[in-house]
Every structure is written in structure tokens, then in C-alpha cells.
PDB file of C-alpha atoms and ligand atoms in Angstrom:
ATOM      1  CA  MET A   1      17.348  31.227   1.097  1.00 57.00           C
ATOM      2  CA  LYS A   2      15.922  31.646   4.425  1.00 61.00           C
ATOM      3  CA  ALA A   3      15.525  28.563   6.680  1.00 68.00           C
ATOM      4  CA  GLU A   4      11.759  28.637   6.880  1.00 77.00           C
ATOM      5  CA  PRO A   5      10.241  30.575   3.933  1.00 90.00           C
ATOM      6  CA  ASP A   6       7.289  32.517   4.856  1.00 93.00           C
ATOM      7  CA  GLN A   7       5.042  30.193   3.155  1.00 95.00           C
ATOM      8  CA  TYR A   8       6.186  27.351   5.108  1.00 96.00           C
ATOM      9  CA  THR A   9       6.077  28.843   8.457  1.00 96.00           C
ATOM     10  CA  SER A  10       2.238  30.029   7.425  1.00 96.00           C
ATOM     11  CA  LEU A  11       1.673  26.502   6.895  1.00 97.00           C
ATOM     12  CA  MET A  12       2.814  24.939   9.850  1.00 97.00           C
ATOM     13  CA  ALA A  13       1.305  27.693  12.045  1.00 97.00           C
ATOM     14  CA  VAL A  14      -2.059  26.044  10.718  1.00 98.00           C
ATOM     15  CA  VAL A  15      -0.484  22.507  10.845  1.00 98.00           C
ATOM     16  CA  ARG A  16       0.466  22.402  14.546  1.00 97.00           C
ATOM     17  CA  ASN A  17      -2.664  24.510  15.456  1.00 96.00           C
ATOM     18  CA  ARG A  18      -4.965  21.965  13.734  1.00 98.00           C
ATOM     19  CA  MET A  19      -6.149  20.014  17.138  1.00 97.00           C
ATOM     20  CA  THR A  20      -9.336  18.118  18.023  1.00 97.00           C
ATOM     21  CA  ASN A  21     -11.661  19.770  20.389  1.00 96.00           C
ATOM     22  CA  ARG A  22     -15.208  17.694  20.834  1.00 96.00           C
ATOM     23  CA  ALA A  23     -17.446  20.498  22.377  1.00 96.00           C
ATOM     24  CA  PHE A  24     -18.094  24.013  20.545  1.00 97.00           C
ATOM     25  CA  LYS A  25     -19.626  27.428  21.361  1.00 95.00           C
ATOM     26  CA  PRO A  26     -23.180  26.713  20.271  1.00 85.00           C
ATOM     27  CA  ASP A  27     -24.570  30.166  19.449  1.00 86.00           C
ATOM     28  CA  CYS A  28     -22.618  30.512  16.350  1.00 93.00           C
ATOM     29  CA  THR A  29     -23.593  30.316  12.688  1.00 96.00           C
ATOM     30  CA  ILE A  30     -20.970  29.331   9.959  1.00 98.00           C
ATOM     31  CA  PRO A  31     -21.128  31.884   7.104  1.00 98.00           C
ATOM     32  CA  THR A  32     -21.713  29.915   4.018  1.00 98.00           C
ATOM     33  CA  GLN A  33     -18.595  31.621   2.507  1.00 98.00           C
ATOM     34  CA  HIS A  34     -16.759  29.365   5.198  1.00 98.00           C
ATOM     35  CA  TYR A  35     -18.408  26.180   4.110  1.00 98.00           C
ATOM     36  CA  GLU A  36     -17.425  27.150   0.558  1.00 98.00           C
ATOM     37  CA  MET A  37     -13.949  27.960   1.601  1.00 98.00           C
ATOM     38  CA  ILE A  38     -13.346  24.635   3.772  1.00 98.00           C
ATOM     39  CA  LEU A  39     -14.502  22.776   0.812  1.00 98.00           C
ATOM     40  CA  GLU A  40     -12.719  24.750  -1.657  1.00 98.00           C
ATOM     41  CA  ALA A  41      -9.648  23.171   0.135  1.00 98.00           C
ATOM     42  CA  ALA A  42     -11.009  19.908   0.206  1.00 98.00           C
ATOM     43  CA  ARG A  43     -11.821  19.969  -3.595  1.00 98.00           C
ATOM     44  CA  HIS A  44      -8.024  20.182  -4.494  1.00 98.00           C
ATOM     45  CA  ALA A  45      -6.914  17.341  -2.634  1.00 98.00           C
ATOM     46  CA  PRO A  46      -4.783  14.868  -4.794  1.00 98.00           C
ATOM     47  CA  SER A  47      -6.226  11.439  -5.083  1.00 98.00           C
ATOM     48  CA  GLY A  48      -5.226   7.971  -7.045  1.00 96.00           C
ATOM     49  CA  ALA A  49      -6.101   8.614 -10.440  1.00 96.00           C
ATOM     50  CA  ASN A  50      -7.494  11.821 -10.138  1.00 98.00           C
ATOM     51  CA  ALA A  51     -10.573  10.092  -9.148  1.00 98.00           C
ATOM     52  CA  GLN A  52     -11.800  12.790  -6.646  1.00 98.00           C
ATOM     53  CA  PRO A  53     -13.839   9.721  -4.927  1.00 98.00           C
ATOM     54  CA  TRP A  54     -15.816  12.173  -2.276  1.00 98.00           C
ATOM     55  CA  HIS A  55     -18.775  14.365  -1.498  1.00 98.00           C
ATOM     56  CA  TYR A  56     -19.584  16.833   1.164  1.00 98.00           C
ATOM     57  CA  ILE A  57     -22.679  17.244   2.828  1.00 98.00           C
ATOM     58  CA  VAL A  58     -23.030  20.306   5.056  1.00 98.00           C
ATOM     59  CA  ILE A  59     -25.523  19.938   7.768  1.00 98.00           C
ATOM     60  CA  THR A  60     -27.533  23.053   8.768  1.00 97.00           C
ATOM     61  CA  GLU A  61     -30.424  21.684  10.387  1.00 97.00           C
ATOM     62  CA  PRO A  62     -30.490  21.380  14.035  1.00 96.00           C
ATOM     63  CA  GLU A  63     -32.856  18.312  14.001  1.00 97.00           C
ATOM     64  CA  THR A  64     -30.265  16.008  11.681  1.00 97.00           C
ATOM     65  CA  LYS A  65     -27.391  17.216  14.132  1.00 97.00           C
ATOM     66  CA  SER A  66     -29.537  16.029  17.156  1.00 96.00           C
ATOM     67  CA  LEU A  67     -30.263  12.778  15.305  1.00 95.00           C
ATOM     68  CA  LEU A  68     -26.598  12.280  14.756  1.00 95.00           C
ATOM     69  CA  ALA A  69     -25.681  12.848  18.522  1.00 95.00           C
ATOM     70  CA  ASP A  70     -28.386  10.401  19.476  1.00 93.00           C
ATOM     71  CA  ARG A  71     -27.228   7.677  17.029  1.00 92.00           C
ATOM     72  CA  PHE A  72     -23.476   8.186  18.103  1.00 90.00           C
ATOM     73  CA  LYS A  73     -24.577   8.146  22.052  1.00 90.00           C
ATOM     74  CA  ALA A  74     -26.318   5.228  21.445  1.00 89.00           C
ATOM     75  CA  GLU A  75     -22.891   3.925  19.669  1.00 86.00           C
ATOM     76  CA  GLN A  76     -21.483   5.006  22.883  1.00 85.00           C
ATOM     77  CA  LYS A  77     -23.760   2.578  24.786  1.00 86.00           C
ATOM     78  CA  ALA A  78     -23.291  -0.461  22.335  1.00 86.00           C
ATOM     79  CA  ARG A  79     -19.519  -0.133  22.956  1.00 84.00           C
ATOM     80  CA  ALA A  80     -19.726   0.037  26.514  1.00 84.00           C
ATOM     81  CA  ARG A  81     -22.254  -2.916  26.499  1.00 87.00           C
ATOM     82  CA  VAL A  82     -19.527  -5.503  24.274  1.00 87.00           C
ATOM     83  CA  LYS A  83     -17.055  -4.382  27.050  1.00 87.00           C
ATOM     84  CA  MET A  84     -15.100  -3.072  23.900  1.00 86.00           C
ATOM     85  CA  LYS A  85     -11.618  -1.155  25.994  1.00 83.00           C
ATOM     86  CA  PHE A  86     -11.705   1.673  23.961  1.00 81.00           C
ATOM     87  CA  PRO A  87     -11.816   5.074  25.635  1.00 82.00           C
ATOM     88  CA  THR A  88     -14.949   6.397  23.639  1.00 81.00           C
ATOM     89  CA  PRO A  89     -15.466   9.979  23.724  1.00 85.00           C
ATOM     90  CA  ASN A  90     -18.601  11.974  24.489  1.00 87.00           C
ATOM     91  CA  TYR A  91     -20.631  12.480  21.500  1.00 91.00           C
ATOM     92  CA  GLU A  92     -22.905  14.703  22.645  1.00 93.00           C
ATOM     93  CA  GLY A  93     -20.821  17.740  21.242  1.00 95.00           C
ATOM     94  CA  ILE A  94     -22.500  17.330  17.509  1.00 96.00           C
ATOM     95  CA  ARG A  95     -25.732  18.181  18.872  1.00 96.00           C
ATOM     96  CA  SER A  96     -24.485  21.903  19.182  1.00 94.00           C
ATOM     97  CA  ALA A  97     -21.568  21.704  16.648  1.00 97.00           C
ATOM     98  CA  PRO A  98     -21.730  24.868  14.467  1.00 97.00           C
ATOM     99  CA  GLY A  99     -20.252  22.671  11.590  1.00 98.00           C
ATOM    100  CA  VAL A 100     -21.488  19.680  10.289  1.00 98.00           C
ATOM    101  CA  ILE A 101     -20.089  18.109   7.355  1.00 98.00           C
ATOM    102  CA  ILE A 102     -20.577  14.418   6.151  1.00 98.00           C
ATOM    103  CA  VAL A 103     -18.057  13.079   4.229  1.00 98.00           C
ATOM    104  CA  VAL A 104     -19.283  10.670   1.552  1.00 98.00           C
ATOM    105  CA  ALA A 105     -16.682   8.234  -0.367  1.00 98.00           C
ATOM    106  CA  ASP A 106     -17.643   6.271  -3.562  1.00 98.00           C
ATOM    107  CA  PHE A 107     -15.528   3.186  -3.540  1.00 97.00           C
ATOM    108  CA  ARG A 108     -17.043   2.016  -6.939  1.00 96.00           C
ATOM    109  CA  PHE A 109     -13.920   4.316  -8.209  1.00 97.00           C
ATOM    110  CA  ILE A 110     -11.893   1.396  -7.164  1.00 94.00           C
ATOM    111  CA  LYS A 111     -12.203  -0.104 -10.507  1.00 92.00           C
ATOM    112  CA  ALA A 112     -10.594   2.970 -11.576  1.00 92.00           C
ATOM    113  CA  PHE A 113      -7.179   2.266 -10.143  1.00 88.00           C
ATOM    114  CA  PRO A 114      -4.948  -0.746 -11.355  1.00 83.00           C
ATOM    115  CA  VAL A 115      -7.359  -3.681 -11.069  1.00 81.00           C
ATOM    116  CA  LEU A 116      -8.241  -6.680 -13.358  1.00 85.00           C
ATOM    117  CA  ASN A 117     -11.809  -6.928 -12.487  1.00 86.00           C
ATOM    118  CA  ASP A 118     -11.682 -10.996 -13.422  1.00 89.00           C
ATOM    119  CA  GLY A 119     -12.292 -12.015  -9.600  1.00 88.00           C
ATOM    120  CA  SER A 120      -8.726 -13.744  -9.960  1.00 91.00           C
ATOM    121  CA  ASP A 121      -6.591 -14.304  -6.819  1.00 91.00           C
ATOM    122  CA  THR A 122      -4.085 -11.265  -8.594  1.00 91.00           C
ATOM    123  CA  ASP A 123      -7.572  -8.996  -8.652  1.00 89.00           C
ATOM    124  CA  ARG A 124      -8.117  -9.682  -5.086  1.00 89.00           C
ATOM    125  CA  MET A 125      -4.267  -8.391  -4.469  1.00 90.00           C
ATOM    126  CA  TYR A 126      -4.452  -5.121  -6.321  1.00 90.00           C
ATOM    127  CA  LYS A 127      -8.001  -4.560  -5.367  1.00 91.00           C
ATOM    128  CA  GLN A 128      -6.796  -4.672  -1.468  1.00 91.00           C
ATOM    129  CA  ASN A 129      -4.392  -2.050  -2.753  1.00 93.00           C
ATOM    130  CA  ALA A 130      -7.232  -0.142  -4.448  1.00 94.00           C
ATOM    131  CA  GLU A 131      -9.224   0.325  -1.491  1.00 95.00           C
ATOM    132  CA  ARG A 132      -6.297   1.794   0.545  1.00 96.00           C
ATOM    133  CA  ILE A 133      -5.476   4.320  -2.620  1.00 96.00           C
ATOM    134  CA  LEU A 134      -9.206   5.278  -2.293  1.00 97.00           C
ATOM    135  CA  LEU A 135      -9.016   5.929   1.575  1.00 97.00           C
ATOM    136  CA  GLN A 136      -6.042   7.642   1.226  1.00 98.00           C
ATOM    137  CA  SER A 137      -7.430  10.247  -1.398  1.00 98.00           C
ATOM    138  CA  VAL A 138     -10.188  10.900   0.989  1.00 98.00           C
ATOM    139  CA  ALA A 139      -8.509  11.331   3.890  1.00 98.00           C
ATOM    140  CA  ALA A 140      -6.274  13.534   1.630  1.00 98.00           C
ATOM    141  CA  SER A 141      -9.474  15.705   0.909  1.00 98.00           C
ATOM    142  CA  VAL A 142     -10.667  15.437   4.455  1.00 98.00           C
ATOM    143  CA  MET A 143      -7.716  16.759   5.770  1.00 98.00           C
ATOM    144  CA  SER A 144      -7.262  19.812   3.488  1.00 98.00           C
ATOM    145  CA  ALA A 145     -10.715  20.634   4.856  1.00 98.00           C
ATOM    146  CA  HIS A 146      -9.831  20.401   8.490  1.00 98.00           C
ATOM    147  CA  LEU A 147      -6.742  22.716   7.684  1.00 98.00           C
ATOM    148  CA  ALA A 148      -8.689  24.817   6.173  1.00 98.00           C
ATOM    149  CA  ALA A 149     -11.229  24.968   8.925  1.00 98.00           C
ATOM    150  CA  SER A 150      -8.442  25.234  11.307  1.00 98.00           C
ATOM    151  CA  ALA A 151      -7.006  28.238   9.008  1.00 98.00           C
ATOM    152  CA  LEU A 152     -10.157  30.334   9.792  1.00 98.00           C
ATOM    153  CA  GLY A 153      -9.814  29.777  13.335  1.00 97.00           C
ATOM    154  CA  TYR A 154     -12.014  26.959  14.021  1.00 98.00           C
ATOM    155  CA  ALA A 155     -11.396  24.031  16.365  1.00 97.00           C
ATOM    156  CA  VAL A 156     -11.941  20.243  14.497  1.00 98.00           C
ATOM    157  CA  TRP A 157     -13.425  16.971  15.322  1.00 98.00           C
ATOM    158  CA  TRP A 158     -12.811  14.097  12.700  1.00 98.00           C
ATOM    159  CA  ILE A 159     -15.366  11.295  13.562  1.00 96.00           C
ATOM    160  CA  THR A 160     -15.078   7.920  11.827  1.00 92.00           C
ATOM    161  CA  ALA A 161     -17.243   5.861  14.737  1.00 86.00           C
ATOM    162  CA  ILE A 162     -19.688   5.632  11.693  1.00 86.00           C
ATOM    163  CA  GLY A 163     -18.517   2.931   9.264  1.00 84.00           C
ATOM    164  CA  GLN A 164     -20.501  -0.135  10.827  1.00 87.00           C
ATOM    165  CA  LYS A 165     -23.284  -1.208   8.495  1.00 88.00           C
ATOM    166  CA  ALA A 166     -25.765  -0.832  11.249  1.00 88.00           C
ATOM    167  CA  ILE A 167     -25.279   2.973  11.541  1.00 90.00           C
ATOM    168  CA  GLN A 168     -24.933   3.172   7.609  1.00 91.00           C
ATOM    169  CA  GLN A 169     -28.264   1.748   7.295  1.00 92.00           C
ATOM    170  CA  GLU A 170     -29.858   4.445   9.635  1.00 92.00           C
ATOM    171  CA  LEU A 171     -27.880   7.152   8.350  1.00 94.00           C
ATOM    172  CA  LYS A 172     -28.169   7.021   4.685  1.00 96.00           C
ATOM    173  CA  PRO A 173     -31.885   7.485   3.917  1.00 95.00           C
ATOM    174  CA  LEU A 174     -31.754  10.151   6.754  1.00 94.00           C
ATOM    175  CA  LEU A 175     -29.366  11.925   4.788  1.00 97.00           C
ATOM    176  CA  ALA A 176     -30.520  10.689   0.958  1.00 97.00           C
ATOM    177  CA  VAL A 177     -26.946   9.099   0.240  1.00 97.00           C
ATOM    178  CA  PRO A 178     -27.511   6.506  -2.282  1.00 98.00           C
ATOM    179  CA  ASP A 179     -26.986   3.113  -1.477  1.00 96.00           C
ATOM    180  CA  GLU A 180     -23.659   2.919  -3.739  1.00 97.00           C
ATOM    181  CA  LEU A 181     -22.159   5.195  -1.755  1.00 97.00           C
ATOM    182  CA  ASP A 182     -20.226   5.378   2.415  1.00 96.00           C
ATOM    183  CA  ILE A 183     -20.571   8.169   5.092  1.00 96.00           C
ATOM    184  CA  ILE A 184     -17.268   7.620   5.519  1.00 96.00           C
ATOM    185  CA  ASP A 185     -16.826  10.371   8.524  1.00 95.00           C
ATOM    186  CA  ILE A 186     -17.685  13.219   9.707  1.00 97.00           C
ATOM    187  CA  MET A 187     -16.207  16.543  10.331  1.00 98.00           C
ATOM    188  CA  CYS A 188     -17.568  18.999  13.132  1.00 98.00           C
ATOM    189  CA  PHE A 189     -15.782  22.444  13.502  1.00 98.00           C
ATOM    190  CA  GLY A 190     -16.723  25.811  15.287  1.00 98.00           C
ATOM    191  CA  PRO A 191     -15.496  28.182  18.079  1.00 97.00           C
ATOM    192  CA  PRO A 192     -14.528  25.546  20.961  1.00 97.00           C
ATOM    193  CA  LEU A 193     -16.183  25.884  24.269  1.00 96.00           C
ATOM    194  CA  LYS A 194     -13.272  25.577  26.100  1.00 95.00           C
ATOM    195  CA  ALA A 195      -9.531  26.198  24.557  1.00 94.00           C
ATOM    196  CA  SER A 196      -8.584  23.380  22.874  1.00 94.00           C
ATOM    197  CA  TYR A 197      -5.040  22.010  23.952  1.00 92.00           C
ATOM    198  CA  LYS A 198      -2.371  20.085  21.931  1.00 93.00           C
ATOM    199  CA  ARG A 199      -1.950  16.547  22.304  1.00 94.00           C
ATOM    200  CA  TRP A 200       1.179  14.525  22.586  1.00 94.00           C
ATOM    201  CA  LYS A 201       3.033  14.045  19.243  1.00 95.00           C
ATOM    202  CA  LYS A 202       5.728  11.382  18.399  1.00 95.00           C
ATOM    203  CA  ASP A 203       9.063  13.155  18.135  1.00 95.00           C
ATOM    204  CA  LEU A 204      10.558  13.355  14.751  1.00 97.00           C
ATOM    205  CA  ASN A 205      13.364  11.309  15.507  1.00 96.00           C
ATOM    206  CA  GLN A 206      10.898   8.484  16.427  1.00 96.00           C
ATOM    207  CA  ILE A 207       9.604   8.551  12.751  1.00 97.00           C
ATOM    208  CA  LEU A 208      11.853   9.572  10.797  1.00 98.00           C
ATOM    209  CA  HIS A 209      14.474   6.921   8.567  1.00 98.00           C
ATOM    210  CA  TRP A 210      17.184   7.559   6.535  1.00 98.00           C
ATOM    211  CA  ASP A 211      17.476   5.115   3.475  1.00 98.00           C
ATOM    212  CA  ARG A 212      16.479   2.120   5.276  1.00 98.00           C
ATOM    213  CA  PHE A 213      13.875   1.419   8.119  1.00 98.00           C
ATOM    214  CA  ASP A 214      15.692   1.882  11.622  1.00 98.00           C
ATOM    215  CA  PRO A 215      15.602  -1.381  13.540  1.00 98.00           C
ATOM    216  CA  ALA A 216      15.723   0.706  17.068  1.00 97.00           C
ATOM    217  CA  LEU A 217      12.435   2.521  15.997  1.00 97.00           C
ATOM    218  CA  PHE A 218      10.633  -0.926  15.178  1.00 97.00           C
ATOM    219  CA  PRO A 219       7.847  -1.061  18.288  1.00 96.00           C
ATOM    220  CA  THR A 220       7.122  -5.032  18.892  1.00 97.00           C
ATOM    221  CA  ASP A 221       3.625  -6.179  19.590  1.00 97.00           C
ATOM    222  CA  ASP A 222       4.394  -5.970  23.063  1.00 97.00           C
ATOM    223  CA  ASP A 223       5.110  -2.790  23.100  1.00 95.00           C
ATOM    224  CA  ILE A 224       2.144  -1.466  21.215  1.00 95.00           C
ATOM    225  CA  ASP A 225       0.123  -3.764  23.709  1.00 94.00           C
ATOM    226  CA  THR A 226       1.572  -1.638  26.572  1.00 94.00           C
ATOM    227  CA  TRP A 227       1.016   1.203  24.741  1.00 93.00           C
ATOM    228  CA  ILE A 228      -2.483   0.723  24.400  1.00 93.00           C
ATOM    229  CA  ARG A 229      -3.015  -0.174  28.113  1.00 92.00           C
ATOM    230  CA  GLU A 230      -0.825   2.453  29.711  1.00 91.00           C
ATOM    231  CA  HIS A 231      -0.937   5.391  27.555  1.00 89.00           C
ATOM    232  CA  ARG A 232      -3.441   5.692  24.952  1.00 91.00           C
ATOM    233  CA  HIS A 233      -6.176   7.236  26.843  1.00 89.00           C
ATOM    234  CA  HIS A 234      -3.519   9.767  28.002  1.00 88.00           C
ATOM    235  CA  VAL A 235      -2.876  11.210  24.697  1.00 88.00           C
ATOM    236  CA  MET A 236      -6.240  10.590  23.556  1.00 86.00           C
ATOM    237  CA  TYR A 237      -7.469  13.444  26.402  1.00 84.00           C
ATOM    238  CA  ARG A 238      -4.621  14.956  27.858  1.00 83.00           C
ATOM    239  CA  ASP A 239      -2.623  18.060  26.966  1.00 87.00           C
ATOM    240  CA  GLU A 240       1.037  16.956  25.833  1.00 83.00           C
ATOM    241  CA  SER A 241       2.773  18.896  28.400  1.00 80.00           C
ATOM    242  CA  ARG A 242       0.629  16.542  31.323  1.00 77.00           C
ATOM    243  CA  ILE A 243       2.037  13.601  29.468  1.00 69.00           C
ATOM    244  CA  ASP A 244       5.299  11.946  31.869  1.00 63.00           C
TER     245      ASP A 244
HETATM  246  C1  FMN B   1      -8.814   9.183  10.912  1.00 83.81           C
HETATM  247  C2  FMN B   1      -9.383   9.572  11.869  1.00 83.81           C
HETATM  248  C3  FMN B   1     -10.323   9.021  12.960  1.00 83.81           C
HETATM  249  C4  FMN B   1     -10.771   9.414  13.914  1.00 83.81           C
HETATM  250  N1  FMN B   1     -11.938   8.974  14.386  1.00 83.81           N
HETATM  251  C5  FMN B   1     -12.319   9.687  15.665  1.00 83.81           C
HETATM  252  C6  FMN B   1     -13.766   9.666  15.891  1.00 83.81           C
HETATM  253  O1  FMN B   1     -14.386   8.375  15.484  1.00 83.81           O
HETATM  254  N2  FMN B   1     -14.041   9.983  17.180  1.00 83.81           N
HETATM  255  C7  FMN B   1     -13.248  10.835  18.028  1.00 83.81           C
HETATM  256  O2  FMN B   1     -13.889  11.706  18.730  1.00 83.81           O
HETATM  257  N3  FMN B   1     -11.853  11.405  17.277  1.00 83.81           N
HETATM  258  C8  FMN B   1     -11.915  10.973  16.384  1.00 83.81           C
HETATM  259  N4  FMN B   1     -10.456  11.143  15.674  1.00 83.81           N
HETATM  260  C9  FMN B   1      -9.876  12.403  16.246  1.00 83.81           C
HETATM  261  C10 FMN B   1      -8.435  11.703  17.164  1.00 83.81           C
HETATM  262  O3  FMN B   1      -8.907  10.973  18.456  1.00 83.81           O
HETATM  263  C11 FMN B   1      -7.690  12.855  17.142  1.00 83.81           C
HETATM  264  O4  FMN B   1      -7.055  13.512  15.952  1.00 83.81           O
HETATM  265  C12 FMN B   1      -6.307  12.484  18.179  1.00 83.81           C
HETATM  266  O5  FMN B   1      -6.533  11.611  19.463  1.00 83.81           O
HETATM  267  C13 FMN B   1      -5.139  13.496  18.051  1.00 83.81           C
HETATM  268  O6  FMN B   1      -5.818  14.378  18.515  1.00 83.81           O
HETATM  269  P1  FMN B   1      -5.320  15.933  17.462  1.00 83.81           P
HETATM  270  O7  FMN B   1      -6.531  16.009  16.427  1.00 83.81           O
HETATM  271  O8  FMN B   1      -5.710  17.045  18.405  1.00 83.81           O
HETATM  272  O9  FMN B   1      -3.900  15.922  17.143  1.00 83.81           O
HETATM  273  C14 FMN B   1     -10.092  10.459  14.473  1.00 83.81           C
HETATM  274  C15 FMN B   1      -8.945  11.325  13.963  1.00 83.81           C
HETATM  275  C16 FMN B   1      -8.636  10.597  12.446  1.00 83.81           C
HETATM  276  C17 FMN B   1      -7.551  11.301  11.770  1.00 83.81           C
END
């Protein structure tokens, strides 16, 4: 057996080359078939209890993209006003993104996972995990969609800055999303305006443990605070070759 079977090599070419880009070539139309190919990949994702608690809304109307961009730019300003120190990106790119897909999660499926539904402490404990199961399920599906878009040669952008209640209340009626459901993230994609760049990734020996958690790899709270203060903005917005 070869060290790297062909399928693994092909998969890793897609996985390595999936890169976030926040600005796309504006005058490109995504063929309907590409939306279907991307969501076909999303459809095959694994999920807890095989519940598949997701829906995807393809946005084709420029006015809706514009409204989304305006709402996100307002969010940028709101974060600046409350002095949130997160290095918020520029959301203007949503306006001209050729591909925009809204990801909708159905949290009611939490009851399809192991829970008691009797309001007890035990139930609460299981519900907390059920929520994690649901989030992991949707993420698995979204990731498949992102990899499919990358495999089609598109740059991708995963946007989650929409979970807050106020934004949900504004966006749901606009998109006719039933109140019971949640807009969990937005996927933008298209040919990149400027070439995508590879961001820093941890080395394998920083994340891989054998048999037991290796204490040498445990970051202290101070380590994390230092990382946030000194490195986060670089790893978010810089090419890995420009990270010291
Ligand atoms: C769960 C998740 C949430 C994210 N949320 C946002 C977001 O709200 N806005 C944004 O500009 N990028 C967002 N990103 C993109 C990350 O910033 C990006 O994946 C990260 O910097 C690593 O870069 P890479 O995708 O090129 O590897 C998100 C990515 C993931 C997986």
C-alpha cells in the first residue's frame, strides 16, 4: 500500500487549500449546478441520531446581500462602540459575494438526542450535551459544503457573527425563516478578489496526544490570554509565512 492513497492526496489538496477570503470578484454568477453540488456535500454529513437538523437558503437577490452587508457593518460598529477588543473583519465583502448561503439550524431536534425532557437536573445535564451534539452536527454539514466549494475552486468565508438575538429578529422575517429556527451562520464564496493566503495552523505535535493527554501541551489561562493579546490578530489576518 502506498503511504498516501490517491483519495487521501486529493482530499488533502482540498482540505489544505480551503482558505478564508473576505472579498470576492463581484461580476461572477455561480451556476445553479454549483449550489447543488455544494449542498449535495452538505446533505451527506453525519449528524447525531441522523437528525440532519439543517436547512440552507441560497441568496440570489442582490438587495438581500446588500441588507446583510449593512447589518454586519452595523455589527462592526456596535462592537467598536462597546470596546470589544475582537479584531472584527470588514463585512463589506458580503455585498458583492457571488455565492451567499444562509445556514439554518433546527434546535428543536435536541429532543431527538438522549434527554429526559422532564426539566430535572439530570435532564439539564443531558440537554447541555444535546446542544453540543446539534452544533457539531450542523458544523459537520457546513464544513462539507465549504470543502465542496473549495474543491470547485472557490474561496470561502464562514460567518457566525449573527447569533445575537437582535440580529436574528431582524434577519429572520427578511428571509422568511420560521421563528422556531435559528440562522446559525452564513457561507459566502466565489472567485477571490485577491489571492487567498494560508493562515497559521498549529503543528501536529501541538495537538496530537497518544493514549493520555500530554500535560506539556496544556495551555495555561495566562498562555491563552497572551495568545489573544499578542498573536490572535496576526493569525487571523496574516499569511502564515509572515508569522514569527
Ligand atoms: C465556527 C467558525 C466561525 C467563524 N466566524 C467568522 C465570522 O463571524 N466572521 C469572519 O470574518 N470569519 C469567521 N470565521 C473564519 C475564521 O476567522 C477563519 O476560519 C480562521 O481565521 C482561519 O482561517 P482559514 O479559514 O483561512 O484557515 C469563522 C470560522 C469558523 C470555523
